[in-house]
Structures are given as C-alpha cells and as structure tokens.
Tab-separated table of C-alpha atoms in Angstrom:
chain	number	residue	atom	x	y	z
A	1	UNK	CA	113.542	-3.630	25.373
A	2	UNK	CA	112.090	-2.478	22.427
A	3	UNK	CA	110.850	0.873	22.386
A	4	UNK	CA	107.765	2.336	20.811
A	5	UNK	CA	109.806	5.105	20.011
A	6	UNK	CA	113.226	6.556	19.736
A	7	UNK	CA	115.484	9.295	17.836
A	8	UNK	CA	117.776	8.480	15.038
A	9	UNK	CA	121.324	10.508	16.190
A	10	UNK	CA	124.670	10.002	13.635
A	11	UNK	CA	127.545	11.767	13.401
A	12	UNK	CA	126.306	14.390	11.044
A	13	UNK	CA	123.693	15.510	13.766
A	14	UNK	CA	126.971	15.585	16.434
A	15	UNK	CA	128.886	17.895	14.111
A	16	UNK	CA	126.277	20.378	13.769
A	17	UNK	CA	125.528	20.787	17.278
A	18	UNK	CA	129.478	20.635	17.998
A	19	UNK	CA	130.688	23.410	15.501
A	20	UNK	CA	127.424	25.476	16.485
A	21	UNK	CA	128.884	25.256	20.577
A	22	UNK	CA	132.216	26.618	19.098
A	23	UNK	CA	130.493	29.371	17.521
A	24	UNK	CA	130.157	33.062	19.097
A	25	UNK	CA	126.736	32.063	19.758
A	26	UNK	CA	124.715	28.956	22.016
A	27	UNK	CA	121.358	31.257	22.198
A	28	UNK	CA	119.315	33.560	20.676
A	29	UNK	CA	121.622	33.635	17.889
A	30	UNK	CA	121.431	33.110	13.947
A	31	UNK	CA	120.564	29.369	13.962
A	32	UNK	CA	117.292	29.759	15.471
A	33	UNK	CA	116.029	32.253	12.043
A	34	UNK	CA	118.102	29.355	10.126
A	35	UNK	CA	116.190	26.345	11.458
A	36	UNK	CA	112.654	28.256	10.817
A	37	UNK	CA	113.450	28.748	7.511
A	38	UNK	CA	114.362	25.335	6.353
A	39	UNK	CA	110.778	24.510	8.581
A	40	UNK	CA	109.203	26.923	6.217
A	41	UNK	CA	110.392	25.465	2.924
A	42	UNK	CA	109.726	22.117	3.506
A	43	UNK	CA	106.141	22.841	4.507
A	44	UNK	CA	105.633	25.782	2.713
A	45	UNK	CA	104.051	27.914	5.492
A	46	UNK	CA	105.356	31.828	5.190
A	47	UNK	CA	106.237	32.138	8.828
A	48	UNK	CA	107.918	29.734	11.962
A	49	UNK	CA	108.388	30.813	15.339
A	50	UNK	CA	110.642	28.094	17.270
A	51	UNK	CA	110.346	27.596	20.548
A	52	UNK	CA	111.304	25.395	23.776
A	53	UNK	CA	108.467	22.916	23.552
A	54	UNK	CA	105.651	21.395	21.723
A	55	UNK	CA	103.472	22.754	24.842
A	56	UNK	CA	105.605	26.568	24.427
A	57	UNK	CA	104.135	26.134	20.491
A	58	UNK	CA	100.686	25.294	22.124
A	59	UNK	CA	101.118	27.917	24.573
A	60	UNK	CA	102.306	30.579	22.234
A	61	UNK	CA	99.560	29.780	18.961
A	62	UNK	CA	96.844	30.264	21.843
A	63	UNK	CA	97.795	33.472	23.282
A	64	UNK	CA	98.622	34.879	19.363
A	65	UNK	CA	94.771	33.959	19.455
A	66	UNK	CA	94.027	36.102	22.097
A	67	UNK	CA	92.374	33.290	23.924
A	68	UNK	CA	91.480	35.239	27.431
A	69	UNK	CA	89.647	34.593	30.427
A	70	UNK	CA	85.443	33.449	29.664
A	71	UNK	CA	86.641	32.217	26.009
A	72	UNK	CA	85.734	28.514	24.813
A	73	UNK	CA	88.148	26.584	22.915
A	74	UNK	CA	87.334	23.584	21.650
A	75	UNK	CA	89.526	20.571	21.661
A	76	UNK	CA	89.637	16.605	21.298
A	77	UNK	CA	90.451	14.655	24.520
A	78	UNK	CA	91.911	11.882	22.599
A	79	UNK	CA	95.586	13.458	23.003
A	80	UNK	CA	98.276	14.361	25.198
A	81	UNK	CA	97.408	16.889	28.144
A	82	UNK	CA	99.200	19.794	26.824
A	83	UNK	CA	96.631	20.311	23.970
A	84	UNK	CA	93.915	20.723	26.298
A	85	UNK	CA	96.482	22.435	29.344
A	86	UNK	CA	97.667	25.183	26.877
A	87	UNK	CA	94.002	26.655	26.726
A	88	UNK	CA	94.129	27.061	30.475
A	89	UNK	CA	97.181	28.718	30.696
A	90	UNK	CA	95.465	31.393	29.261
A	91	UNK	CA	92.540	31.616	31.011
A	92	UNK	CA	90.526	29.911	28.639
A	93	UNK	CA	88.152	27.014	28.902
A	94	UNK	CA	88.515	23.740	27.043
A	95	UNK	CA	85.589	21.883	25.549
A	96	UNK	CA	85.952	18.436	24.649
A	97	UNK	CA	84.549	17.317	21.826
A	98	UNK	CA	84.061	13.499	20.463
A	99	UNK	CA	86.089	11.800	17.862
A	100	UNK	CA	85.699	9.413	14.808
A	101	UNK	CA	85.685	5.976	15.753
A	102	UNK	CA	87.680	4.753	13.210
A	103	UNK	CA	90.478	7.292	13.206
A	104	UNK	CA	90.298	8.870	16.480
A	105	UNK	CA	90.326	12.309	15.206
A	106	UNK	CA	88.114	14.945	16.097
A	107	UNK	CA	84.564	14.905	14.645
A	108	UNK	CA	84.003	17.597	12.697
A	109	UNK	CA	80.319	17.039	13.386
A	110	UNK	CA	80.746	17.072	17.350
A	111	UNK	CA	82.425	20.379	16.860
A	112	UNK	CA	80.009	22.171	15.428
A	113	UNK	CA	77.695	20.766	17.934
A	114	UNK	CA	80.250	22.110	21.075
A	115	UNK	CA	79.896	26.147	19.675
A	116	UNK	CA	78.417	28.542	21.542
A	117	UNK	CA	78.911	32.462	22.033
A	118	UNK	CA	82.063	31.675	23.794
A	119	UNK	CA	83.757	29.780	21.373
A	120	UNK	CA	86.669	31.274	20.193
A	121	UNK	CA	89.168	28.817	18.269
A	122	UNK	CA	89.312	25.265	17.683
A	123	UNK	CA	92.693	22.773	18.638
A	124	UNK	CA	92.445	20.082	16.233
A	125	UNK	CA	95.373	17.200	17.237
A	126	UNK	CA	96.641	15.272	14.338
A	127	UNK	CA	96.274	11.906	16.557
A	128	UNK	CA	98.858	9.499	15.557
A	129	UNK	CA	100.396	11.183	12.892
A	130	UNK	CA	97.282	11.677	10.542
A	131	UNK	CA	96.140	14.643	9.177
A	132	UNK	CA	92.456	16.065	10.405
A	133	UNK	CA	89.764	16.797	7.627
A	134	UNK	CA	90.788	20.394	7.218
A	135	UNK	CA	88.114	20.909	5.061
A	136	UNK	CA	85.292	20.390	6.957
A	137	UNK	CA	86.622	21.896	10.281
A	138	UNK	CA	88.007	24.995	8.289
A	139	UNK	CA	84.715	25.356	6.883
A	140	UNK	CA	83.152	25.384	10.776
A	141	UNK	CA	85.751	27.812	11.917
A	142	UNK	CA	84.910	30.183	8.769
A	143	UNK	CA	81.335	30.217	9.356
A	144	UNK	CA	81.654	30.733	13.048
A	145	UNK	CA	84.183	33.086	12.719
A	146	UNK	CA	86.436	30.876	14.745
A	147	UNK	CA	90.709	30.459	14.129
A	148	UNK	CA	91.715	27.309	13.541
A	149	UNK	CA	94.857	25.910	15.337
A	150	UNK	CA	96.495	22.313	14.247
A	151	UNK	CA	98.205	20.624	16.858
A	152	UNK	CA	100.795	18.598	13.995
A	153	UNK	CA	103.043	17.328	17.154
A	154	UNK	CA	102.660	13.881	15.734
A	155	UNK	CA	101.939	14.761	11.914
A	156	UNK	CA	105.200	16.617	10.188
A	157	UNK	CA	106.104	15.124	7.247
A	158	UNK	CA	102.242	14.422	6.532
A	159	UNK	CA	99.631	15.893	3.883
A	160	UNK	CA	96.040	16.028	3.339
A	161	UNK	CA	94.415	16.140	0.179
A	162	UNK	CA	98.100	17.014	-1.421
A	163	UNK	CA	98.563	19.981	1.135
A	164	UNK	CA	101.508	19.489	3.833
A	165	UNK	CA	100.925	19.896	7.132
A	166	UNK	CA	102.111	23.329	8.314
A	167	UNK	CA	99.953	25.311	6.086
A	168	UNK	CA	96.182	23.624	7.286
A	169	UNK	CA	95.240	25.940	9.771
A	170	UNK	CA	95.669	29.328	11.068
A	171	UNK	CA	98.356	28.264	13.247
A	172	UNK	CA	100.463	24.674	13.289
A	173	UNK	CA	102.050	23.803	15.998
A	174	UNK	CA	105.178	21.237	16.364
A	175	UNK	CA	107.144	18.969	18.441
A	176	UNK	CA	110.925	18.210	18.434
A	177	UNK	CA	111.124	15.947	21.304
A	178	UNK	CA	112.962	12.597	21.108
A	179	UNK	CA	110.176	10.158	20.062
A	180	UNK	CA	108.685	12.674	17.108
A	181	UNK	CA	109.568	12.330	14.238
A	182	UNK	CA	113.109	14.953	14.542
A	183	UNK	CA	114.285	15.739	17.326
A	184	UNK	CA	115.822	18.804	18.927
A	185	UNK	CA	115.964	17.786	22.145
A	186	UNK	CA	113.148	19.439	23.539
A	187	UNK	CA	112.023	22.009	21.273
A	188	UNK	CA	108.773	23.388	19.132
A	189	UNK	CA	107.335	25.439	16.535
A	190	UNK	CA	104.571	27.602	15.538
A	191	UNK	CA	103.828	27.842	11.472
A	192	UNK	CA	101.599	30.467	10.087
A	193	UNK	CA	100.872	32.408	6.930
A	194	UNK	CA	100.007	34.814	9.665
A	195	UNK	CA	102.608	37.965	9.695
A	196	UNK	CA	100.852	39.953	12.712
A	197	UNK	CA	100.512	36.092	14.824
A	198	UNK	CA	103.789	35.621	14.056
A	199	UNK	CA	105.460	38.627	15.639
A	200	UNK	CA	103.651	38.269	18.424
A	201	UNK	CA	104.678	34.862	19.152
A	202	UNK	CA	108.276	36.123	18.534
A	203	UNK	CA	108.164	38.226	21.409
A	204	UNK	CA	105.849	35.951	23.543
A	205	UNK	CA	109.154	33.617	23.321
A	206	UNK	CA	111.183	36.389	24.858
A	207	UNK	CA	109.392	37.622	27.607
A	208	UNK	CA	107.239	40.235	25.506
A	209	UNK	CA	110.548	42.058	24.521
A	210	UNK	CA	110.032	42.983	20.560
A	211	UNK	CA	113.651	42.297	19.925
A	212	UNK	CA	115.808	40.093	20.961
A	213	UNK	CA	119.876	40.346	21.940
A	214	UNK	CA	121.517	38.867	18.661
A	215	UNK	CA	119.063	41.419	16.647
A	216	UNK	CA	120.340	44.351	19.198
A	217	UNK	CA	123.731	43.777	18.342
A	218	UNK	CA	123.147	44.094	14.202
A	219	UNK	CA	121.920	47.164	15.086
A	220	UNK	CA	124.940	47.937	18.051
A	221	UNK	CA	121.841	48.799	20.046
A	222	UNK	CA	120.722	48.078	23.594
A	223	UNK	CA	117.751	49.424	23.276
A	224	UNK	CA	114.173	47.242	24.203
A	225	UNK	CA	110.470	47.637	25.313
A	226	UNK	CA	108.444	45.047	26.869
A	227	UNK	CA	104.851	45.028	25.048
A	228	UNK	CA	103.255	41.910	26.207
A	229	UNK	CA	103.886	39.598	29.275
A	230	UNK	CA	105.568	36.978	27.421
A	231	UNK	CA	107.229	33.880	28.673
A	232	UNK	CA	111.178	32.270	28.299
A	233	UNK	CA	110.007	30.332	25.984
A	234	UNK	CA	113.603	30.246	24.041
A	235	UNK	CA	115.068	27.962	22.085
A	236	UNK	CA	118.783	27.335	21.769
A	237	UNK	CA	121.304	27.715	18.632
A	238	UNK	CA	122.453	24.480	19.132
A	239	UNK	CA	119.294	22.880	19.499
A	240	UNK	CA	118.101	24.423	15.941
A	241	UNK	CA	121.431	23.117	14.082
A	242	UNK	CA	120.827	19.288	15.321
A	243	UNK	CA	117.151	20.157	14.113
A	244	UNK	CA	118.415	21.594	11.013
A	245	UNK	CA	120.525	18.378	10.622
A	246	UNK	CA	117.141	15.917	11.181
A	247	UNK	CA	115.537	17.952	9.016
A	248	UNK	CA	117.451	16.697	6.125
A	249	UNK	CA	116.658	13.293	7.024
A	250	UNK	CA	112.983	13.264	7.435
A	251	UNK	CA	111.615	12.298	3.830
A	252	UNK	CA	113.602	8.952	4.531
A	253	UNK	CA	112.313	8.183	7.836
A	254	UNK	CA	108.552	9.159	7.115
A	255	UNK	CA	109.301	6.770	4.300
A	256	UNK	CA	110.189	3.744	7.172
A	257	UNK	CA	107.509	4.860	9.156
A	258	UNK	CA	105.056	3.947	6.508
A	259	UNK	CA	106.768	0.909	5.323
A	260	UNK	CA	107.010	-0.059	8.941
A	261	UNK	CA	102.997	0.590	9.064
A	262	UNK	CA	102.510	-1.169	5.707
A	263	UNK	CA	104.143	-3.936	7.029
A	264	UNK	CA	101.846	-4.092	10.380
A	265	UNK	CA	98.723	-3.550	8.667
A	266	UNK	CA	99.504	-6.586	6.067
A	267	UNK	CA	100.083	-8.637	9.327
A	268	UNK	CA	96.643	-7.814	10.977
A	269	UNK	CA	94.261	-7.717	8.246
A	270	UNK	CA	91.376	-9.788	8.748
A	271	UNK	CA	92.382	-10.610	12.291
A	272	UNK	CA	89.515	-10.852	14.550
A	273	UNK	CA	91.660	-9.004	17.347
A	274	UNK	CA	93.296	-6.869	16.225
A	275	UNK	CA	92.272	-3.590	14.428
A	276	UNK	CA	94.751	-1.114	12.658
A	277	UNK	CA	93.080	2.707	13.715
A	278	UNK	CA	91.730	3.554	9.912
A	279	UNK	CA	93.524	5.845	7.769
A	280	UNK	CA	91.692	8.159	5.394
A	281	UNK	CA	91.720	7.636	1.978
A	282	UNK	CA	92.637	11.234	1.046
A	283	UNK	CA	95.731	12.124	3.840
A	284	UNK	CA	99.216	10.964	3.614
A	285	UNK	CA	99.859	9.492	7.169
A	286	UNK	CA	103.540	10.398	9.252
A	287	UNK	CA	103.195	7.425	11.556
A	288	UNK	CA	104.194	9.002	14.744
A	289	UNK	CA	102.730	6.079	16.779
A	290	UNK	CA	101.029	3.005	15.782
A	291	UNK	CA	97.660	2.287	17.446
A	292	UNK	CA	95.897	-1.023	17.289
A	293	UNK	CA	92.831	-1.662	19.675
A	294	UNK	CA	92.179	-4.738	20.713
A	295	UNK	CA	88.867	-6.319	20.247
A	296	UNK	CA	88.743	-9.753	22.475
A	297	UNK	CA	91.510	-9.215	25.069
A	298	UNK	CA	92.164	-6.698	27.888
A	299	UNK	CA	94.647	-4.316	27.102
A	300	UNK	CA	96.027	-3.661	30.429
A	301	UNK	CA	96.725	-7.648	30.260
A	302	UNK	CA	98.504	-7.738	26.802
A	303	UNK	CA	100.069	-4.424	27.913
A	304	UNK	CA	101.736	-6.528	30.963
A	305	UNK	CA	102.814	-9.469	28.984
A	306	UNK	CA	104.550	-7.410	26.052
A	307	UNK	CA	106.571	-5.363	28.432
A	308	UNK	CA	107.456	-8.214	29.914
A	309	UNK	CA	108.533	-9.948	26.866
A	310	UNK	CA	110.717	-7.316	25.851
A	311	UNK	CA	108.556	-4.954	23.582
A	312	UNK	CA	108.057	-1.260	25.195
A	313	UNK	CA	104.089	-0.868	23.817
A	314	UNK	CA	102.477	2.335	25.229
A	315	UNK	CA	98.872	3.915	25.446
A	316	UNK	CA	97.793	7.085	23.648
A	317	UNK	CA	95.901	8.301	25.475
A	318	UNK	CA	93.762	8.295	28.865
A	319	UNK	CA	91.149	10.841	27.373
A	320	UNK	CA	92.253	14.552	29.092
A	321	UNK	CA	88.599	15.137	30.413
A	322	UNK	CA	89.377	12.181	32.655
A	323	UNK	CA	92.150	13.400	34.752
A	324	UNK	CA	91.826	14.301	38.143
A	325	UNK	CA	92.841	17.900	37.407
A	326	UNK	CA	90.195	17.993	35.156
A	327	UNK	CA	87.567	15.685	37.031
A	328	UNK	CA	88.672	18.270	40.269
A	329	UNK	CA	88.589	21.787	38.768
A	330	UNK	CA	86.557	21.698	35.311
A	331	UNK	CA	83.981	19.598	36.793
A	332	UNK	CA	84.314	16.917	33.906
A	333	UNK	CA	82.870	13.190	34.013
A	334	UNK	CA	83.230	10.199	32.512
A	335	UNK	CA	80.202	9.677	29.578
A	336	UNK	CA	80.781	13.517	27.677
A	337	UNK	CA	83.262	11.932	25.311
A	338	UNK	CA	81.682	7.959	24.799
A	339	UNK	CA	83.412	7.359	21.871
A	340	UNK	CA	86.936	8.689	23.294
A	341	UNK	CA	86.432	6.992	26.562
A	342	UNK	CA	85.543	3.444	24.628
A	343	UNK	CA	88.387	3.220	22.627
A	344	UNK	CA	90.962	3.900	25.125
A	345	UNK	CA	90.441	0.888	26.866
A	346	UNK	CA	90.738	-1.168	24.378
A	347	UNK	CA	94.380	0.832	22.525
A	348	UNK	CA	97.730	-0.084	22.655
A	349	UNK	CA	100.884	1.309	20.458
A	350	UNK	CA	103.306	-0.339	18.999
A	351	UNK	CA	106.844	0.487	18.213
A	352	UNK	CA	107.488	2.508	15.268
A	353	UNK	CA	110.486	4.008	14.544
A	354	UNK	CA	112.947	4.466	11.808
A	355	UNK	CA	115.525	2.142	13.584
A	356	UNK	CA	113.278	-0.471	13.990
A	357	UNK	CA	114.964	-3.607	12.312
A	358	UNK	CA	112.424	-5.936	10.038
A	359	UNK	CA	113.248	-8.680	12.852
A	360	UNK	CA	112.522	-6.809	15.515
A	361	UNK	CA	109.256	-5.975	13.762
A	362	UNK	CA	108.598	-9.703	13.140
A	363	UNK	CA	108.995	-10.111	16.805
A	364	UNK	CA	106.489	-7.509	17.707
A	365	UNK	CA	103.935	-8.726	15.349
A	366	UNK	CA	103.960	-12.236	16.821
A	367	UNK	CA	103.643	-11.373	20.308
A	368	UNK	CA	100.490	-9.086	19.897
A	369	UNK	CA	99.110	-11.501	17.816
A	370	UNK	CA	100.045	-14.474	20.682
A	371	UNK	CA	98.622	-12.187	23.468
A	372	UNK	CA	95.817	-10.420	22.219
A	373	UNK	CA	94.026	-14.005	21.001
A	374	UNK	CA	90.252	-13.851	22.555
C-alpha cells in the first residue's frame, strides 16, 4: 500500500533521540528551549512554545486569547476537527464560515460577513499546505479589533507574499505528527511575536505553574505558584531532539513535495476529471496533502477502487459543522457552509510524501486517471 503520507526516519534522527535518552534529562529539560529556537530561526517568529500536540498548540493559542465562555470565534469547516474543537474547550463558540472554491481556504469575504459583538478571534487553517491571504483577513481582524490565529498544521515550510509562515498571525500554531511535514512523534507548537501570549502558554503547558522543574534546578530552587489552570500539555526532550534533527531536513523535502505536486499537476492539466485545488499566485505552497476533486465520477467509488489497487488515497475533510457532535450540541445543518459541503464530495488526496519514488508516482497518476474517467 501506498500511503498518502508518511515520515522520513534515518539514522541521524535515531542518534539524536538515542544520546538525548542517555542524557540527565527525558522531560522538561534543555532540548525543549533548543528545539523552539531552531523553530524560531527558520521562521523568524520571536517566540515558540512546544507542546504535546497540534490540538495542545490549538488549545493553548486560544486560551493565550482569552477565548471564554459567550465569545465567537470564527473558523473554516474545511479542516480537521481540532481547529474547530479547540474553541470549545474553552468555552467558546465556533462559527463556520465558507471557503474559496478554488483553494478551499477561508473566504476572507464570508468572514467579515460571520462578525458580530461576540466575535473575538479568527482560526484561519492553512488547508493543504497553502498559505491564507493574510492580508485581507489581517486587515478584518485589525478593523474589528479581532486576534488573528493561523492554524499552519499543514503549511511549515510555506510563505505568502515572501513572508514564512510562523510570523502571519498573532499566533501560529504547528503539528509534528507523523504525516506533517517533521515529525516528533506527536508534538506541536505555538509561534508568536507575542512576549506576554507566550508566557502564558508556557505555563498553560505545565499546569499553570510559571516555572517549570529543569528551570527550578538552575536556580537550586523548589519553589512554584500555580497562576492559571493550565493543562499537561508537555512535550518531551527526546521528542524535541528527533524534531531538531527533521528540522534540518525540511528545505529538501518541501522541495519533493513540490516537485512531487509539479509533477501531478503536469499530469492532470486539461483533464476533464480531474481538477488540481488552485494555488495562489502570490504563496509558496508546503504540500502537506494533495487534493484533486473529481468532476464526473463518485469519489466514494474511485476511493474504493484505489485502495483496493494498492494506493492509500484519503479525504480532507467531512466539513466539522457536519458531525454529529456538532449537528447534536451546536445545532448545525447541512446548507450554512454550501461551498464547503460541495466540494467534499467530490475530494480525494493523493499520496505525497518525500519518499514517494517517481514510479510509484507514475502508478498513482494512472490509476486516478483510469478510475475517475466520467
């Protein structure tokens, strides 16, 4: 099987973690501050908070926020539940608003039409691995006197307008599980320019505690105070030196990821079924998944038929509003996202990975075109 996505691990990545396990510290230890800086210079954001999860990122940006019971925050539905979920776990209330039809991000028009009194920050989701327009959704949030929080789980690596993602938003949240781009694991991160967000996701990680134990014993203190009611949203030291270790990898793999796209897009231009999600002219695109929608064919069919051929396509995503949690308790219906809801029955992704051999590509390529034939 051929999967739509997998991590790259060598031997250099099984050193790191290995000499970091013989070290005097597995946790809370020196790696973690080590890992968030080299996050920090390759983005160029001032501050990283690394957590346990994408979702712990999600979680954390929101409550730095101060996202509280009766706020709005508006979000796309075209993405993974967690974008939407983290807004709840703070008592918040998610609004959905429509995307682009072309590129499945979030309309920047649909957002301004979604604010209301309550409206308190906006969760923009770099679908796919493209950057939002920034511009036009920072210049929402600054007239509404909204934050602005990316969720990049799909997009490091990527830039709009020559600015990297990580320093687009008030807050940028990341993923380092398997299929993205590096991999820790499981494992997150916040980015800000932020100082005063920043600490308080620090010691949101660690239950609320404003220190934590590796800092207490610089000092030879024991000495705490819990100030919030924070989560165990830790990370390990070993998971930050395999991310360090990625880290130094990802300029090459974006680089694959985008000849890999190249490659599909070449193969389906002008075909009648198949249509490449559009990429804007002005973004540089990190190819986290590849998403084609098929135009004369059911996708749950061709879906079927390349599993069973060997090829381990996905779906991104059932639109969140139309969960059953979401159907059950926010009272949400098919018909408030139309654009969202048309396109995911027609999208399917392909593999895309760094490991992905040309021949394996070749393969792909001809069985979605064989299937997805009107």
């Amino acid at each position: 099987m051929i999967p739509y996505g997998k991590q790259s691990i060598d031997q250099s990545d099984i050193d790191a973690v290995v000499e970091t396990l013989k070290s005097d510290f597995i946790t809370t230890g020196p790696k973690i501050a080590e890992f968030e800086k080299a996050v920090c210079d390759f983005t160029g954001a001032k501050f990283a908070v690394a957590v346990s999860s994408g979702t712990a990122a999600l979680h954390s940006a929101l409550f730095a926020a101060g996202i509280k019971t009766g706020d709005e925050v508006i979000v796309t539905p075209m993405t993974f539940a967690a974008s939407s979920n983290a807004i709840l776990y703070c008592g918040g209330t998610p609004v959905f608003a429509d995307v682009l039809p072309d590129s499945l991000l979030i309309d920047p028009a649909e957002v301004a039409k979604k604010i209301t009194k309550k409206t308190k920050a906006v969760v923009a989701v770099d679908y796919a691995g493209q950057p939002c327009d920034y511009d036009k959704l920072s210049n929402i949030c600054n007239e509404h006197g909204l934050l602005l929080i990316s969720d990049a789980c799909h997009s490091i690596g990527g830039a709009y307008k020559g600015r990297k993602v990580g320093t687009l938003a008030n807050m940028t949240c990341l993923s380092f599980h398997p299929v993205k781009h590096i991999t820790t694991g499981e494992g997150g991160m916040i980015l800000t320019d932020n100082e005063e967000f920043a600490n308080r996701m620090r010691a949101f990680r660690g239950h609320g505690i404003t220190t934590d134990y590796h800092q207490r014993e610089k000092k030879g203190s024991w000495f705490y105070e819990m100030v919030e009611l924070g989560y165990n949203y830790r990370i390990t030291d070993f998971q930050c030196a395999l991310g360090i270790s990625q880290l130094k990898k990802l300029p090459d793999w974006i680089r694959r990821r985008q000849e890999i796209a190249a490659m599909y897009d070449s193969a389906f231009k002008n075909n009648q079924s198949i249509l490449p999600i559009a990429q804007s002219p002005n973004t540089s695109h990190a190819y986290h998944i590849y998403v084609v929608k098929l135009l004369n064919s059911e996708r749950n069919k061709v879906f079927t038929e390349m599993r069973a051929a060997g090829i381990g396509v996905n779906v991104h995503y059932i639109p969140v509003h139309l969960h059953p949690y979401y159907r059950k308790n926010l009272g949400t219906s098919e018909g408030i996202c139309p654009t969202a809801e048309e396109a995911f029955k027609k999208i399917i992704s392909l593999p895309i990975f760094p490991g992905l051999k040309d021949g394996e590509l070749k393969s792909v390529i001809a069985k979605v075109k064989e299937f997805a034939k009107a």
